[in-house]
mmCIF file of C-alpha atoms in Angstrom:
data_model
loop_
_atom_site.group_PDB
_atom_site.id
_atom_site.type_symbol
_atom_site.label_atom_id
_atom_site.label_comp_id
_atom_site.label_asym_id
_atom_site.label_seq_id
_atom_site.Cartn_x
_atom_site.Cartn_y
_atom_site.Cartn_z
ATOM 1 C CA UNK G 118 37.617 -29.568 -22.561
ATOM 2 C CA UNK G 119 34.151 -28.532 -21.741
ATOM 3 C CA UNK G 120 34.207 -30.967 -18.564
ATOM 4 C CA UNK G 121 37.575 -29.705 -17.421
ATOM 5 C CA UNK G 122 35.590 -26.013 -17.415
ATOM 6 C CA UNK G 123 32.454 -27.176 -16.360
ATOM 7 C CA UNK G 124 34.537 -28.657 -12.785
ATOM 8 C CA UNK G 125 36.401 -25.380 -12.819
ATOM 9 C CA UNK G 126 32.833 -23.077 -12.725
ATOM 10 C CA UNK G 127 31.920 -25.320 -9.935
ATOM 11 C CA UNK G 128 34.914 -25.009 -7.564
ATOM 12 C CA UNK G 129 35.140 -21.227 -8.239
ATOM 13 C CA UNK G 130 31.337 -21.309 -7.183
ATOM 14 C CA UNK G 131 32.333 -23.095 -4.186
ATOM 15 C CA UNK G 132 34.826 -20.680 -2.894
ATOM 16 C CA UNK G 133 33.025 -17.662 -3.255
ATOM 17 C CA UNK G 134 31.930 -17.955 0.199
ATOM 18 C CA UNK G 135 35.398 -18.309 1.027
ATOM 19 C CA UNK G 136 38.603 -20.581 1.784
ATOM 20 C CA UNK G 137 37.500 -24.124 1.604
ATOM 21 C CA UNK G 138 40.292 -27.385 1.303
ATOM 22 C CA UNK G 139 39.361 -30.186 -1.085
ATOM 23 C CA UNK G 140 36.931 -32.325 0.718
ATOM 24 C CA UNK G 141 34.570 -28.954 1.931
ATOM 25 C CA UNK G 142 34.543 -27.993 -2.226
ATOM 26 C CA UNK G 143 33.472 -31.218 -3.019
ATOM 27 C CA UNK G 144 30.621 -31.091 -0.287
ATOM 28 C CA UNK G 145 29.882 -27.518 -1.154
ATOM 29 C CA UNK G 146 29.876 -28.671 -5.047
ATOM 30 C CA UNK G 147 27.429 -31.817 -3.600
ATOM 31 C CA UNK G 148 24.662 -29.305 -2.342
ATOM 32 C CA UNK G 149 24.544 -26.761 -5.567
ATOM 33 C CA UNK G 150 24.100 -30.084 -8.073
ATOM 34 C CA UNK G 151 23.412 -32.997 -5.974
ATOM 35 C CA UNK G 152 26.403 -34.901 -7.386
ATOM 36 C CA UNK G 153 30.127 -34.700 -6.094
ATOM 37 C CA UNK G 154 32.730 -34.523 -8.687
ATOM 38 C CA UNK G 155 35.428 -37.155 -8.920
ATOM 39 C CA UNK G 156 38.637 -36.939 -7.036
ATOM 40 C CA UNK G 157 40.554 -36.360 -9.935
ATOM 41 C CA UNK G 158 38.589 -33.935 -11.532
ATOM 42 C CA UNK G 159 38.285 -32.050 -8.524
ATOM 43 C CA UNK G 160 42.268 -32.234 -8.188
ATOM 44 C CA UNK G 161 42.465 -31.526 -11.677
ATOM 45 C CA UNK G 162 40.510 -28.480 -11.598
ATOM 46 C CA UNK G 163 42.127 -26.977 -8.632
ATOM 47 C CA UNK G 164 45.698 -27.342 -10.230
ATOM 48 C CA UNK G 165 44.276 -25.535 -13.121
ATOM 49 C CA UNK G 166 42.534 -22.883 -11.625
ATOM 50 C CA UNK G 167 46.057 -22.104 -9.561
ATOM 51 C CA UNK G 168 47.943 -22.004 -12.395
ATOM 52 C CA UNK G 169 45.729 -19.904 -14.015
ATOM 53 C CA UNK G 170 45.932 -17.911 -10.996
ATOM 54 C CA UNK G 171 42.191 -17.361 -10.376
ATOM 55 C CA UNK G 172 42.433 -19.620 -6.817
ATOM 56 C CA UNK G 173 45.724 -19.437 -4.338
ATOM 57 C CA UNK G 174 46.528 -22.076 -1.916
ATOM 58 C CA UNK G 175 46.971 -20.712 1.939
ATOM 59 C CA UNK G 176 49.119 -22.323 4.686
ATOM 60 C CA UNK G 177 48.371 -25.613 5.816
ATOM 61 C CA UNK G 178 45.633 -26.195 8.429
ATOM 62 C CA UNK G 179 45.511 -29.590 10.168
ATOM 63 C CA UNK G 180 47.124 -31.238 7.136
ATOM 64 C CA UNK G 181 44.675 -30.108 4.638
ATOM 65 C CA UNK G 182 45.471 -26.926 2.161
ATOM 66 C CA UNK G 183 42.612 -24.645 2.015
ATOM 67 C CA UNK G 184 42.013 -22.666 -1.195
ATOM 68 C CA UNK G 185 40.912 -19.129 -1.752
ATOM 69 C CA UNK G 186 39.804 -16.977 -4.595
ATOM 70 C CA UNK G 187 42.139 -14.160 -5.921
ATOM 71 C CA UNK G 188 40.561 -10.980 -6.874
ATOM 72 C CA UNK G 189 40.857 -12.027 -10.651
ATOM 73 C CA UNK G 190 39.457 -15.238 -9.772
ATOM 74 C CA UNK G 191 36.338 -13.393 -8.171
ATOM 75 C CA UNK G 192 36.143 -10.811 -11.135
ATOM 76 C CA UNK G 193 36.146 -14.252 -13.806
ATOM 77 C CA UNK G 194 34.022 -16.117 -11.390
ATOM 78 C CA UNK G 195 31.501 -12.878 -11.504
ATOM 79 C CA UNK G 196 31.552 -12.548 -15.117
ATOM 80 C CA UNK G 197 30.799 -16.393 -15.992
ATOM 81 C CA UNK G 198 27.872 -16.343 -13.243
ATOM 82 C CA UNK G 199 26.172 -13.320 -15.496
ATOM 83 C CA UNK G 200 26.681 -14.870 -18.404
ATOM 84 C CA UNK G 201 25.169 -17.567 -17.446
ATOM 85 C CA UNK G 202 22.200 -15.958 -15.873
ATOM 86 C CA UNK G 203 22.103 -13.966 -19.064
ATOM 87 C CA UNK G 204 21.751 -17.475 -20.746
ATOM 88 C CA UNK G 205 19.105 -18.916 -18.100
ATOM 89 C CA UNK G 206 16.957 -15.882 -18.655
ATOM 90 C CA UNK G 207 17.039 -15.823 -22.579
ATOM 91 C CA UNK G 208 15.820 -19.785 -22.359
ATOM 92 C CA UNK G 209 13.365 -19.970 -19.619
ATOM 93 C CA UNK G 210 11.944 -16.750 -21.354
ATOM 94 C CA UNK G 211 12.078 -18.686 -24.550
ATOM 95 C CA UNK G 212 9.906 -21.588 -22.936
ATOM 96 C CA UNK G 213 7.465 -19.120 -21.329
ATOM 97 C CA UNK G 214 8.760 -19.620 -17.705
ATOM 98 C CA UNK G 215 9.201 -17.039 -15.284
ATOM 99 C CA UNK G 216 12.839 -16.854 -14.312
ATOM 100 C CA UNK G 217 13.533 -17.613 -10.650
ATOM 101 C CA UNK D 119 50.340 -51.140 -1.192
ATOM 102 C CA UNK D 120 46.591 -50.003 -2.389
ATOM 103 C CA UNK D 121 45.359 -49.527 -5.593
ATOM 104 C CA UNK D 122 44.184 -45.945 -5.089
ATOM 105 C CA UNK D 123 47.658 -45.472 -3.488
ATOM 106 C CA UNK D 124 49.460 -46.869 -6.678
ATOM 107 C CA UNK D 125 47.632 -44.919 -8.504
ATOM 108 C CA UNK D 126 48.106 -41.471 -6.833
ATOM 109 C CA UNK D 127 51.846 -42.241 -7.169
ATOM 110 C CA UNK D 128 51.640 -42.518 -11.148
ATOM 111 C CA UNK D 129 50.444 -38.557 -10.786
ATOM 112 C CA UNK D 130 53.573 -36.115 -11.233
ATOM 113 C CA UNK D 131 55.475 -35.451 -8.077
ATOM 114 C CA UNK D 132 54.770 -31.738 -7.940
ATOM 115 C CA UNK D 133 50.905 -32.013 -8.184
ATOM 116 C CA UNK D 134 51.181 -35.075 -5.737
ATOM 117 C CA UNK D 135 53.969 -33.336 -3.309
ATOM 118 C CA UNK D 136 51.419 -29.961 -3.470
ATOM 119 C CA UNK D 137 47.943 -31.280 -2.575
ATOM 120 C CA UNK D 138 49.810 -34.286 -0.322
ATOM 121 C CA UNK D 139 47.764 -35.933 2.314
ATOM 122 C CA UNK D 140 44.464 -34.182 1.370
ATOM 123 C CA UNK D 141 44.231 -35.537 -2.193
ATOM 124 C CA UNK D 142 45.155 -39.024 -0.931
ATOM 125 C CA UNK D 143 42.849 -39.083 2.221
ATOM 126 C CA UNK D 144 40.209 -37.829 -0.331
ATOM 127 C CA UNK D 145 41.085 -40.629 -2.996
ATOM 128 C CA UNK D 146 40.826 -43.346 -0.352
ATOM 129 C CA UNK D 147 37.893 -41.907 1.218
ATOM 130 C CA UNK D 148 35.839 -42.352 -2.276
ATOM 131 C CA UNK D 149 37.113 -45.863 -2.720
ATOM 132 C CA UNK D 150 37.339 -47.728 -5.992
ATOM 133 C CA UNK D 151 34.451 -45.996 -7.618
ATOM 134 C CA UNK D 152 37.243 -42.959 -8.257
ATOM 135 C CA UNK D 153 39.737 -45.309 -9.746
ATOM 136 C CA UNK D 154 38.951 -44.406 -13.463
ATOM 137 C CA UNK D 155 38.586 -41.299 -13.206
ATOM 138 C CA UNK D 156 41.789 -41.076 -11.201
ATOM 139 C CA UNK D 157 43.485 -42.834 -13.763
ATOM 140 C CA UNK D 158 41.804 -39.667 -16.626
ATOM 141 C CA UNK D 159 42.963 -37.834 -14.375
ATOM 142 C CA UNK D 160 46.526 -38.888 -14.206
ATOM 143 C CA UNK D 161 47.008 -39.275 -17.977
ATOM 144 C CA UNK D 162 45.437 -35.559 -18.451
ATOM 145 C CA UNK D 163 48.204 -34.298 -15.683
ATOM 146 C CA UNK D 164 51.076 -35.685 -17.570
ATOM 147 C CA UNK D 165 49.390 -34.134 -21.290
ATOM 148 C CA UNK D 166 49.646 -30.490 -19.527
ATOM 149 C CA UNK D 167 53.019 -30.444 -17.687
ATOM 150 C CA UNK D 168 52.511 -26.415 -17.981
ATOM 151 C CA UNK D 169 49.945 -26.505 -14.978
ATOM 152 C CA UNK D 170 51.825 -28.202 -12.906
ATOM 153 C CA UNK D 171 52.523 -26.246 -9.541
ATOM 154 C CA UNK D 172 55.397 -24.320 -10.212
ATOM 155 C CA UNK D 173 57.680 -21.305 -8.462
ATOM 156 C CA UNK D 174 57.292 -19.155 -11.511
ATOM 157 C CA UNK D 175 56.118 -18.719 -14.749
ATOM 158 C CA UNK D 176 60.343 -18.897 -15.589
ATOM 159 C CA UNK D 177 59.732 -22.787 -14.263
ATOM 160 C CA UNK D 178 56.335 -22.973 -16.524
ATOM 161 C CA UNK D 179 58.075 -22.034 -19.661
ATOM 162 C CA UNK D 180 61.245 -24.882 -18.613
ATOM 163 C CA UNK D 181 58.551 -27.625 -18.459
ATOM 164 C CA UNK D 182 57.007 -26.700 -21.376
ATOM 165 C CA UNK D 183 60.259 -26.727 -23.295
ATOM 166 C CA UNK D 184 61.370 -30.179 -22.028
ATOM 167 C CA UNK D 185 57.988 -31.433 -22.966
ATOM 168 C CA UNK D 186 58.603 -29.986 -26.499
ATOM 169 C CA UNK D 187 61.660 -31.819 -26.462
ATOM 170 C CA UNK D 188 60.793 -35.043 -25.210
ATOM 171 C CA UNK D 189 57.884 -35.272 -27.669
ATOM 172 C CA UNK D 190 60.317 -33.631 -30.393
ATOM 173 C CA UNK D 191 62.534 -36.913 -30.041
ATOM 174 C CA UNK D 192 59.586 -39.395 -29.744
ATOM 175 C CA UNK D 193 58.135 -38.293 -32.905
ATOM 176 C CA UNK D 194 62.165 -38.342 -34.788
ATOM 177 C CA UNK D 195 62.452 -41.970 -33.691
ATOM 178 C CA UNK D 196 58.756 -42.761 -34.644
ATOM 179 C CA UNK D 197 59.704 -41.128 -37.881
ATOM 180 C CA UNK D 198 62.723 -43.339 -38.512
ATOM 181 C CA UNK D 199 60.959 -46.161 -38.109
ATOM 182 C CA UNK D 200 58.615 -45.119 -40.588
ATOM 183 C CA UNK D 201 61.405 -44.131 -42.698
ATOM 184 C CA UNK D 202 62.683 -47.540 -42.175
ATOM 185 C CA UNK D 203 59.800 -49.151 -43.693
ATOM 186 C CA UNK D 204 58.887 -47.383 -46.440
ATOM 187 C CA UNK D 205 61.809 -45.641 -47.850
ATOM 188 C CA UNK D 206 59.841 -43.821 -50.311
ATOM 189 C CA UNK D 207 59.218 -41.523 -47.697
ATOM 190 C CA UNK D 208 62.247 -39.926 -47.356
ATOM 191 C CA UNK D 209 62.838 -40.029 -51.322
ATOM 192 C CA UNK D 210 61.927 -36.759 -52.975
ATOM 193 C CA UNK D 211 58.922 -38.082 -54.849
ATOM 194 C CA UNK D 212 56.734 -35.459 -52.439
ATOM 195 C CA UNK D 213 57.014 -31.984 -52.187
ATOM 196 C CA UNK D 214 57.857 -32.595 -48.770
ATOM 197 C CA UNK D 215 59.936 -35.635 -47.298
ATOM 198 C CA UNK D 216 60.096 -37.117 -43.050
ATOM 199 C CA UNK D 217 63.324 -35.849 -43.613
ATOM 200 C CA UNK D 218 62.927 -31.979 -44.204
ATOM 201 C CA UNK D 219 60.436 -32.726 -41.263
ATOM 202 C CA UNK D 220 63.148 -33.311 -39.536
ATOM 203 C CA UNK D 221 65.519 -30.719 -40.688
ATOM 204 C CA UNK D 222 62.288 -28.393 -39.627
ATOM 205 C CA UNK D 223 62.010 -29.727 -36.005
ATOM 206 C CA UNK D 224 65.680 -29.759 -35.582
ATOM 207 C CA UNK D 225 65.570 -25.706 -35.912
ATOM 208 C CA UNK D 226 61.990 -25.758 -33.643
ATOM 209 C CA UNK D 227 63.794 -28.265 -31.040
ATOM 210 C CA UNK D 228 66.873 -25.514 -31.000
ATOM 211 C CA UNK D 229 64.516 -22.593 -30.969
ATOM 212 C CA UNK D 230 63.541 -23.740 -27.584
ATOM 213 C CA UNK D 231 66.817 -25.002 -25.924
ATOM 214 C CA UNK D 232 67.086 -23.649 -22.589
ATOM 215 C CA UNK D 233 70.457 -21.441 -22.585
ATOM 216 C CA UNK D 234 73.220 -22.156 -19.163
ATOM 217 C CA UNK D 235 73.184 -19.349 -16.932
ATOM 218 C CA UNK D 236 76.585 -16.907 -16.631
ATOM 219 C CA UNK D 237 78.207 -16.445 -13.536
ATOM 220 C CA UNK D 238 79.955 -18.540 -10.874
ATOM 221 C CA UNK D 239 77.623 -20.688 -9.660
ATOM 222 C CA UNK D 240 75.370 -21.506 -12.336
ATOM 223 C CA UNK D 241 78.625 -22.416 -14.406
ATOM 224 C CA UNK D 242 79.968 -24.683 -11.177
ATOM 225 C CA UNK D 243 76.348 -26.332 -10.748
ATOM 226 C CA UNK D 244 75.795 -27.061 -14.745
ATOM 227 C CA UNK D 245 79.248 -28.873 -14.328
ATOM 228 C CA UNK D 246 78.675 -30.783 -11.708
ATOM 229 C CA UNK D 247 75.069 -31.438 -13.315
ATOM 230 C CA UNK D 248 77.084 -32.348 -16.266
ATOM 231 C CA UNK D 249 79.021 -34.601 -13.866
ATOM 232 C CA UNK D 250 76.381 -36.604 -12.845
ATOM 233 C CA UNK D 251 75.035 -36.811 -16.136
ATOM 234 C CA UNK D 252 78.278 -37.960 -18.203
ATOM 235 C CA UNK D 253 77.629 -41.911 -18.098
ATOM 236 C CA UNK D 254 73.694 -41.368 -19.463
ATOM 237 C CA UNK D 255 75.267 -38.378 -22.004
ATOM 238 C CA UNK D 256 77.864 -40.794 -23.337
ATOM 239 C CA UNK D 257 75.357 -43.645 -23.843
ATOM 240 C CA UNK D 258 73.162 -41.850 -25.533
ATOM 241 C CA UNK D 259 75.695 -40.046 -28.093
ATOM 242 C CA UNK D 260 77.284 -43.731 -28.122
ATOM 243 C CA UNK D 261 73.821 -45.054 -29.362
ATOM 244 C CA UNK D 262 73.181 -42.241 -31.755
ATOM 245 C CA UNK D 263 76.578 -42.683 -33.154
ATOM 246 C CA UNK D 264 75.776 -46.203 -33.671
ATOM 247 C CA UNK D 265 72.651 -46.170 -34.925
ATOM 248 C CA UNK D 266 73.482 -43.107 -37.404
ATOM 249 C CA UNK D 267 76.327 -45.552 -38.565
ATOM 250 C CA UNK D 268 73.640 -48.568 -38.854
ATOM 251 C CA UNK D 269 71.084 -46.281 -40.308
ATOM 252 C CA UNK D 270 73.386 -45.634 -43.140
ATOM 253 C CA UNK D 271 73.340 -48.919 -44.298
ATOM 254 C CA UNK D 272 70.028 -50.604 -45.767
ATOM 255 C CA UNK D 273 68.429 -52.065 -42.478
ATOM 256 C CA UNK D 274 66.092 -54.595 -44.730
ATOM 257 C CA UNK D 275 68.994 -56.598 -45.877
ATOM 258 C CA UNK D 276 71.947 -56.234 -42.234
ATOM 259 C CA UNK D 277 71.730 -59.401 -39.991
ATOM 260 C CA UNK D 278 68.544 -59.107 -37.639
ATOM 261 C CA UNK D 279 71.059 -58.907 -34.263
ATOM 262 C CA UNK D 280 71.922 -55.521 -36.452
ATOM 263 C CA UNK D 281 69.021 -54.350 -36.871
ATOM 264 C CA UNK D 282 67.792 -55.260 -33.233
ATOM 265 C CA UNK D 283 70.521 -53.418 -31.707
ATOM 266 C CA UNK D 284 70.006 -50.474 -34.043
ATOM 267 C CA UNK D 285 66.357 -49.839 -32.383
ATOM 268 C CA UNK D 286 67.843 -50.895 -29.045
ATOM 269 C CA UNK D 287 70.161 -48.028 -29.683
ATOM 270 C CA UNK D 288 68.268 -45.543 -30.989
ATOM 271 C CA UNK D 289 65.449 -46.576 -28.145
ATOM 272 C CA UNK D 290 68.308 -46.298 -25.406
ATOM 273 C CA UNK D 291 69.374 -42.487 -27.046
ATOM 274 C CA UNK D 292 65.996 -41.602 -26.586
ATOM 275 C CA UNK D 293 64.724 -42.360 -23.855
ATOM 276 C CA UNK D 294 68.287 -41.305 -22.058
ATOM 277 C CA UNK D 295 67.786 -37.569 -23.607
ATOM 278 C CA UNK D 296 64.486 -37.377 -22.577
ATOM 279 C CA UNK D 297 65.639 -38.104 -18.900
ATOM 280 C CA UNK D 298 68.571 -35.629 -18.961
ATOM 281 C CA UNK D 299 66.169 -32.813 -20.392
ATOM 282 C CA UNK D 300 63.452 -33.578 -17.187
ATOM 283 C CA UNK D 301 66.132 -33.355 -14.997
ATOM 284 C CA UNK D 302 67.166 -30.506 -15.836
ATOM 285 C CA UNK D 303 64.001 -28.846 -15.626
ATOM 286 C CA UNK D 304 63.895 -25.874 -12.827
ATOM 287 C CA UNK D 305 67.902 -25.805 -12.569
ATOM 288 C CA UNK D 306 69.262 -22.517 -11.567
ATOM 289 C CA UNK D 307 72.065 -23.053 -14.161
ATOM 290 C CA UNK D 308 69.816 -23.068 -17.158
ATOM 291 C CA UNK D 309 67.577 -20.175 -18.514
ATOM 292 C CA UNK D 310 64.297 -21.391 -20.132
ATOM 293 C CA UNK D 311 63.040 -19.777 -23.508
ATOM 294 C CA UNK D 312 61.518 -16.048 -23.387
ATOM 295 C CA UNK D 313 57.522 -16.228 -24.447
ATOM 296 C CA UNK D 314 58.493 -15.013 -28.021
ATOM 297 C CA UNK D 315 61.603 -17.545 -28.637
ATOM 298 C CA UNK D 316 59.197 -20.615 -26.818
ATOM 299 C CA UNK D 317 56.259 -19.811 -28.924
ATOM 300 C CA UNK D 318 57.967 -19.445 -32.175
ATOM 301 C CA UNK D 319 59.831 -23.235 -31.412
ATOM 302 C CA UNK D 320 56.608 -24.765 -30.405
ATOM 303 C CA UNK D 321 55.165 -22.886 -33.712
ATOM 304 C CA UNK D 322 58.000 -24.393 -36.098
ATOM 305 C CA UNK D 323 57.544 -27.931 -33.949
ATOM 306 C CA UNK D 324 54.022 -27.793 -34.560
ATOM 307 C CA UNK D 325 54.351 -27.668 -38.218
ATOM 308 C CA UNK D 326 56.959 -30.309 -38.740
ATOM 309 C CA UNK D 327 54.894 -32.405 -37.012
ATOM 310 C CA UNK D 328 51.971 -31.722 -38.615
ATOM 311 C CA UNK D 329 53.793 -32.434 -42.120
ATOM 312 C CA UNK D 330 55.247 -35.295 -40.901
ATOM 313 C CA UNK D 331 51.699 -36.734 -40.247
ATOM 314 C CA UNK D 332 50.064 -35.601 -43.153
ATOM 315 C CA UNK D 333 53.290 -37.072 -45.191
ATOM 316 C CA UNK D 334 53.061 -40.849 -43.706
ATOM 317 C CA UNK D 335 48.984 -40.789 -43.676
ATOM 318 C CA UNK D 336 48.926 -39.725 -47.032
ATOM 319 C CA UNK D 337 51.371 -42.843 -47.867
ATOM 320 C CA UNK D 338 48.621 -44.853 -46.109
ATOM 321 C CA UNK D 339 46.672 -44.374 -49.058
ATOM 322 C CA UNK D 340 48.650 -43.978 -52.057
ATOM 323 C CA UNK D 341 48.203 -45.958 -54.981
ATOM 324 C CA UNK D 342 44.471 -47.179 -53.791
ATOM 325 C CA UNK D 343 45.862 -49.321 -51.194
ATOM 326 C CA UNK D 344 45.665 -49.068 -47.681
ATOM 327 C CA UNK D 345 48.645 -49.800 -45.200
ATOM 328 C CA UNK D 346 47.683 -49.975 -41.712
ATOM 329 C CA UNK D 347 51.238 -49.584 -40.425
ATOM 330 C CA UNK D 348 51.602 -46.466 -42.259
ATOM 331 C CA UNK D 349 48.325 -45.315 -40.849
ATOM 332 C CA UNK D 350 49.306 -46.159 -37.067
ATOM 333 C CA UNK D 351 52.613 -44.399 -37.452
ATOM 334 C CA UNK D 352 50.609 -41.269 -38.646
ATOM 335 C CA UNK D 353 48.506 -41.113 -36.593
ATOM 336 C CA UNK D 354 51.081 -41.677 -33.633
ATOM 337 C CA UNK D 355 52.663 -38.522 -35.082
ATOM 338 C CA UNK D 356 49.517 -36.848 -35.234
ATOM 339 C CA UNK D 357 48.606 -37.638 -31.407
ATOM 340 C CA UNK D 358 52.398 -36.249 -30.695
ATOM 341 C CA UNK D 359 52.284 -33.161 -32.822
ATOM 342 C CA UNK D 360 48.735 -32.916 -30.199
ATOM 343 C CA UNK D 361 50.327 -33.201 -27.154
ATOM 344 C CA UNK D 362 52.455 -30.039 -28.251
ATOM 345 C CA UNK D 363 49.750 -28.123 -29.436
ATOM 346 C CA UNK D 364 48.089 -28.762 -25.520
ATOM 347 C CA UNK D 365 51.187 -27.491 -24.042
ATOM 348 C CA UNK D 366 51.310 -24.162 -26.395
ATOM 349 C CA UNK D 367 47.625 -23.632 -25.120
ATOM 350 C CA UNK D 368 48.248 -24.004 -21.540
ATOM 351 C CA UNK D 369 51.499 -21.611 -22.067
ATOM 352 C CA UNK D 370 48.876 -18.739 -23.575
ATOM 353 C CA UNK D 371 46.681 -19.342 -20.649
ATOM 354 C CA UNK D 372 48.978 -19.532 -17.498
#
C-alpha cells in the first residue's frame, strides 16, 4: 500500500510542471531520486491516480498519451508536499540540521 | 511472441487498450529487468478491477459488482468442498455453520445484482445478450442441477466417476457464471447497484466471508489437532473475503 502511494507522490511531483506521457514521468521521477520506477508501477500509479481523478489523460500526441494534473490533483499534490516539508523540518530540526 | 509482450497481454484489456503503444514501447524499452515487477503489477490490476479506466463511475460500480460476484461464487464452491470433507461443518454443532454463510452471501450476492434497464432497447439488447448467452446459461444451470442432485447424496461413499463429474460440474457452473457476469459488465441493458445498495452487498459479502473463514480455520484446530486441508481452505476463503474488501476500498476512493 505504502509503495503504491509512495509511486503516486512521485508522478504527481512529476507533472506539476505540466503534461508529461509515461516515459518523460519516469525521466522526470529519475532526476528528483536518482532511481526510475518500474514499468508497472509507473502504469499502475497512473491508472490510479486517473481514477481517482487527481491526473486526466489528453489527446494522443505521436502515439504517446500525455498526462496532466486536475485542479484537485494540484490542490492534493500541494497539500502532501507541505506535509511533508512539515515532516522534513520537524526531523532535521530534531537532528540539529538546518533545513534546506 | 516476447516475453514482455506476453506479459503485457495478461494485463486487463481496458488498462492495456488505454495506455496502448506507450506502456508497451516503455515495457520493451526496460527489458527483462521489468518482468517481475510487470508481473506485481498485473496481478495487483486484476485485485482492483474498480480502477480500471472506465466511462463513468455507473461502469465503476458494474465492475465492482461482477467482481463481488465472481469472488461470491469462488468462495461457495471452495466452501462446498470444504463442506464435502468435513461434514461437521455444515452440522449445527457451531453457532454458525458454511451453510448460513451461504444463506448470508446469497442475500449480499442479490443485494448487488445489477437490475435490466426499461425501455425498448435495453429490453431488445438484454435479449439478444440473453441469446448469445443461452448455450453457457443452460450449462451452467444443467451443472448446478446436477451437482445439487449429486450433492444430496453422501459424496464419500458414490462411485469416484460420480464424484469426479460432480466437481467437473460444479467447476463448469462456475466458472460459466463468472463469464456471463464479466460480459455483461458496461451493458446498456443492465443498471449497476446505487453506492448505498453496492456497499451494503459488499458489507453483508464481507461478513459471510469472514465467518466462513473463521468457521473452517477454527475446524483446523479443534480437538488439539491440526488439519492442514482445513487450514488451506480457510485461508483461501480468507484471501477471497480480501479481494472484496480491496474492491469496497477502491469504490470509497474513486
Amino acid at each position: 500500500m505504502q509503495a503504491h502511494h509512495d509511486a503516486q507522490i512521485l508522478v504527481l511531483c512529476a507533472l506539476c510542471d505540466g503534461p508529461l506521457h509515461g516515459y518523460a514521468i519516469n525521466t522526470a521521477i529519475e532526476k528528483m531520486t536518482g532511481k526510475r520506477l518500474g514499468v508497472g508501477s509507473l502504469y499502475g500509479a497512473l491508472t490510479r491516480l486517473e481514477a481517482k481523478g487527481l491526473i486526466e489523460s489528453l489527446e494522443e500526441v505521436a502515439r504517446t498519451r500525455p498526462v496532466h494534473l486536475t485542479p484537485k490533483g494540484r490542490q492534493v499534490v500541494e497539500q502532501e508536499l507541505r506535509t511533508m516539508a512539515r515532516v522534513a523540518e520537524v526531523g532535521l530540526r530534531g537532528l540539529g540540521v538546518e533545513p534546506a | 511472441m516476447s516475453v514482455t509482450r506476453t506479459l503485457l497481454r495478461l494485463y486487463p484489456a481496458s488498462v492495456r487498450e488505454h495506455w496502448g503503444l506507450m506502456l508497451e514501447t516503455d515495457a520493451q524499452s526496460a527489458g527483462w529487468r521489468t518482468w517481475p515487477n510487470l508481473v506485481a503489477a498485473v496481478v495487483d490490476m486484476w485485485l482492483h478491477p474498480v480502477i480500471w479506466p472506465a466511462e463513468s463511475i455507473r461502469h465503476r460500480r458494474h465492475r465492482a459488482a461482477a467482481m463481488a460476484l465472481v469472488v461470491t461464487v469462488t468462495i461457495f464452491v471452495i466452501g462446498r468442498a470444504a463442506a464435502a470433507s468435513d461434514s461437521t461443518l455444515t452440522r449445527h454443532s457451531h453457532v454458525w455453520t458454511l451453510t448460513d454463510c451461504a444463506l448470508l452471501m446469497s442475500c449480499g450476492a442479490i443485494l448487488i445484482l445489477p437490475l435490466p434497464r426499461t425501455g425498448r432497447q435495453a429490453v431488445t439488447t438484454l435479449l439478444r445478450k440473453a441469446a448469445t448467452l443461452v448455450v453457457p446459461l443452460s450449462i451452467a444451470v444443467g451443472s448446478l442441477v446436477f451437482a445439487w442432485g449429486v450433492g444430496r447424496a453422501e459424496l464419500s461413499s458414490a462411485q469416484p466417476w460420480v464424484a469426479t463429474c460432480f466437481w467437473l460440474a460444479l467447476a463448469a457452473a462456475a466458472v460459466l457464471a463468472s463469464r456471463i457476469v464479466w460480459t455483461t459488465v458496461g451493458s446498456v441493458a443492465l443498471t449497476p447497484p446505487g453506492p448505498a445498495r453496492l456497499h451494503l452487498g459488499f458489507a453483508v459479502l464481507i461478513t459471510g466471508g469472514a465467518l466462513a473463514s473463521w468457521i473452517t480455520l477454527s475446524a483446523a484446530v479443534r480437538g488439539g489437532r491440526f488439519d492442514p486441508m482445513s487450514a488451506l481452505t480457510g485461508a483461501c476463503l480468507l484471501a477471497l473475503t480480501f479481494t472484496l474488501v480491496l474492491t469496497l476500498n477502491d469504490l470509497r476512493r474513486c
